PDB file of C-alpha atoms in Angstrom:
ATOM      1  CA  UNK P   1     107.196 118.211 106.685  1.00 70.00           C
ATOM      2  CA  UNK P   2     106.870 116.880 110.203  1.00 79.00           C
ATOM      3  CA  UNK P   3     109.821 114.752 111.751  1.00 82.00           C
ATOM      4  CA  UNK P   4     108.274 111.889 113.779  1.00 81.00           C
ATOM      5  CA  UNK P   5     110.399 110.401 116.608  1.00 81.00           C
ATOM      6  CA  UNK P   6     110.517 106.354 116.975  1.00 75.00           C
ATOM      7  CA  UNK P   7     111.343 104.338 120.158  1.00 80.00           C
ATOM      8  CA  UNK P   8     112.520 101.461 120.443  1.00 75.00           C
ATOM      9  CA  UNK P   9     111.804  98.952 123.239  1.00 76.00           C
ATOM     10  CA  UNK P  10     114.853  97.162 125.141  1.00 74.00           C
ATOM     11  CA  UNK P  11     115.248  93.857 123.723  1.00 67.00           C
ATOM     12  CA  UNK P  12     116.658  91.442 126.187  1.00 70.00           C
ATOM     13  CA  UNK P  13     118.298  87.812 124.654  1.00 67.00           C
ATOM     14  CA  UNK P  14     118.899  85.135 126.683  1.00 65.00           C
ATOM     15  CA  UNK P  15     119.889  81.505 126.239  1.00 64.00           C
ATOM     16  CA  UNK P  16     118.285  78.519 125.949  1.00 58.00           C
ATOM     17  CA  UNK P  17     119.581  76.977 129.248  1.00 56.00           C
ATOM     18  CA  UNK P  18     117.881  73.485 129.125  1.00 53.00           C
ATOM     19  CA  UNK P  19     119.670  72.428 126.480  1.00 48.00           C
ATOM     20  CA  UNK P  20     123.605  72.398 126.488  1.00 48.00           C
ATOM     21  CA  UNK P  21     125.594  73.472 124.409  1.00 51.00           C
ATOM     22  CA  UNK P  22     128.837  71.194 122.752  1.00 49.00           C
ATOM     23  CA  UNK P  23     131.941  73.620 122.794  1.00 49.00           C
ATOM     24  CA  UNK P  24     133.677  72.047 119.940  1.00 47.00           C
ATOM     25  CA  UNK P  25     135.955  75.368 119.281  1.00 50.00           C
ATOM     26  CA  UNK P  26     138.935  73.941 121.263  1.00 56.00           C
ATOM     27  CA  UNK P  27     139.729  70.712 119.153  1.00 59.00           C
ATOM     28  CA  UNK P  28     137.599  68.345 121.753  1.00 56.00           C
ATOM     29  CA  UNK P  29     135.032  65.858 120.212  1.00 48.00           C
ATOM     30  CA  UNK P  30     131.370  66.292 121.072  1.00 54.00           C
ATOM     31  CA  UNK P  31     129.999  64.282 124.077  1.00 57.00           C
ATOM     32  CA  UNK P  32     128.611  61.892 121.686  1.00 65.00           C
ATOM     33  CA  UNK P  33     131.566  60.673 120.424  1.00 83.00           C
ATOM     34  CA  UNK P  34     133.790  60.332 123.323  1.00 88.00           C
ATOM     35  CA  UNK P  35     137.162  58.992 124.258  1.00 90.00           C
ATOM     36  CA  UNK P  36     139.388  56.077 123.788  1.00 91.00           C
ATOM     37  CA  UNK P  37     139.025  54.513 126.915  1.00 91.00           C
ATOM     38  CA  UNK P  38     142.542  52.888 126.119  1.00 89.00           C
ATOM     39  CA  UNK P  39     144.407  56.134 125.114  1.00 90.00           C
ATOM     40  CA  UNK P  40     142.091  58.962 126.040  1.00 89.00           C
ATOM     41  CA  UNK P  41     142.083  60.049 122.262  1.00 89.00           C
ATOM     42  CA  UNK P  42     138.896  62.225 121.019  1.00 89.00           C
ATOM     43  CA  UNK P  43     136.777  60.034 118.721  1.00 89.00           C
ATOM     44  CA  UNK P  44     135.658  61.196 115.623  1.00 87.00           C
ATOM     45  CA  UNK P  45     133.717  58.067 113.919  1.00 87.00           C
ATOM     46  CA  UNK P  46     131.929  57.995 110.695  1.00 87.00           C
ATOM     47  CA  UNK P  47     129.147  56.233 109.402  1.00 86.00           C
ATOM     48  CA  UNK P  48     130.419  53.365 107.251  1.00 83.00           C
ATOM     49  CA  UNK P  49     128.352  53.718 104.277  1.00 88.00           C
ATOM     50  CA  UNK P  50     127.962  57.393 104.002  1.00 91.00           C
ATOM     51  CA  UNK P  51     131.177  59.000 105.390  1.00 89.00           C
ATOM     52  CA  UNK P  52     129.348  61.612 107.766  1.00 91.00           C
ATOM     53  CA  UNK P  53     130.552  61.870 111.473  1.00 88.00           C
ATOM     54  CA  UNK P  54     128.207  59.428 113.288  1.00 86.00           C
ATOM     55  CA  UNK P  55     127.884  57.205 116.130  1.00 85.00           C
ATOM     56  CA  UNK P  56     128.152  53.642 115.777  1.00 87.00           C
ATOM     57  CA  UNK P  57     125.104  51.879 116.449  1.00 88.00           C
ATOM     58  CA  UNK P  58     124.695  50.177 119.777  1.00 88.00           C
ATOM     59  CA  UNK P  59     124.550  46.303 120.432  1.00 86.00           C
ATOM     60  CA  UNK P  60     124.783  45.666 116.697  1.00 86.00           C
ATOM     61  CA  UNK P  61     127.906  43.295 116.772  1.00 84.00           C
ATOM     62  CA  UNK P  62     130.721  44.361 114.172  1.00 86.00           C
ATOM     63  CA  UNK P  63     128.987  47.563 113.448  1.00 87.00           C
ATOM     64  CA  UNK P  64     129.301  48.870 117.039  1.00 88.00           C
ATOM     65  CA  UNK P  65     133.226  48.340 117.011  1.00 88.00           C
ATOM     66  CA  UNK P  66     135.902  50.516 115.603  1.00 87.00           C
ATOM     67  CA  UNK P  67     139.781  50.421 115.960  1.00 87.00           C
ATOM     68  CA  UNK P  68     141.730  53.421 117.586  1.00 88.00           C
ATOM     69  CA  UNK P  69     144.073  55.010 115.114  1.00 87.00           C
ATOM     70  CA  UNK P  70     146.705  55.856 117.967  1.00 88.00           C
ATOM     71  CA  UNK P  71     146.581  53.221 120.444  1.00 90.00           C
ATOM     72  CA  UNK P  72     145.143  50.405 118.047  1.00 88.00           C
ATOM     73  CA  UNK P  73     142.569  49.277 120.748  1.00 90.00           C
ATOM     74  CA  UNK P  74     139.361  47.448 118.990  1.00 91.00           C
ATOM     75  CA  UNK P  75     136.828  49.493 120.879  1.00 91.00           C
ATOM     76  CA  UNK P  76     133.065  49.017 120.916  1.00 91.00           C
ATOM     77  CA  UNK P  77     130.341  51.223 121.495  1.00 90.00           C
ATOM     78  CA  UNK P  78     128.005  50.766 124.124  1.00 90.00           C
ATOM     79  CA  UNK P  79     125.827  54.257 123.785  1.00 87.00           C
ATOM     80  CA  UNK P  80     125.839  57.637 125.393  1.00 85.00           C
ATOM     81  CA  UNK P  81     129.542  58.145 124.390  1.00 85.00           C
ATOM     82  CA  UNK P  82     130.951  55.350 126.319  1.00 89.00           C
ATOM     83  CA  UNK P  83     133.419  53.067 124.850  1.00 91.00           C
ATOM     84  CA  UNK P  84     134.832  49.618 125.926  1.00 91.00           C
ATOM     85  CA  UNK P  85     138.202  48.092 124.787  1.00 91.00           C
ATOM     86  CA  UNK P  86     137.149  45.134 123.076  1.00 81.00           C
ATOM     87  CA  UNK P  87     140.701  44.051 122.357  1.00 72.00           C
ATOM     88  CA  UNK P  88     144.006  45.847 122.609  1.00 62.00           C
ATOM     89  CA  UNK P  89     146.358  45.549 120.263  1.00 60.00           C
ATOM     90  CA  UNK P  90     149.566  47.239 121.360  1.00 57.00           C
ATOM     91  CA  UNK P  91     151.668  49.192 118.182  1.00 54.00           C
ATOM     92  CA  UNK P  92     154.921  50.502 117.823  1.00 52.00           C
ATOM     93  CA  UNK P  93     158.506  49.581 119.892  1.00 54.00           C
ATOM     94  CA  UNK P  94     157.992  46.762 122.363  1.00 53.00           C
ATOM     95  CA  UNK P  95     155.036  45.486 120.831  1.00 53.00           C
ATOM     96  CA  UNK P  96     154.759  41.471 120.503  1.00 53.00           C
ATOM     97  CA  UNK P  97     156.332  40.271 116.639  1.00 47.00           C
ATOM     98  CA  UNK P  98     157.342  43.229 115.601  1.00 47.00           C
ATOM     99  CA  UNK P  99     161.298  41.416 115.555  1.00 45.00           C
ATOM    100  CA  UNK P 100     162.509  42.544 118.833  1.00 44.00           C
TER     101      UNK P 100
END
């Protein structure tokens, strides 16, 4: 029987550069999410209705606005991962009526 010898062709990979890519293996929210702009916490929002991490819709009123869980800030959304503090509500020792 007769051996017969193959050869492969170098393959060369390389990576979609237009597009890039969210490094979300350190903890750090993807650049849609964004920031508190109070606190500086990573976002993670969800869609209301559905639970799935989502963006807030922009310019839609009380659906564009979430509240920080650290800070407490009423933030709103204003689109490419930008937030505004809508209202600040401070939490914790010092705050206004908290009996102090």
């Amino acid at each position: 029987m007769a051996t017969e010898t193959l050869e492969r062709g170098a393959v060369t990979i390389t990576p979609d550069t237009g597009v890039p890519e969210a490094n979300t293996s350190d903890g750090e929210a993807p650049p849609i999410f964004g920031r508190c702009p109070a606190c500086g916490k990573p976002l993670h929002p969800r869609d209301r209705y559905t639970g799935e991490p989502k963006a807030p819709p922009v310019g839609q009123g009380l659906q564009s606005r979430a509240k920080c869980d650290k800070c407490g800030a009423l933030i709103e959304y204003v689109g490419d991962g930008k937030w505004v503090v809508w209202l600040w509500m401070r939490q914790g020792p010092g705050a206004e009526g908290d009996g102090k």
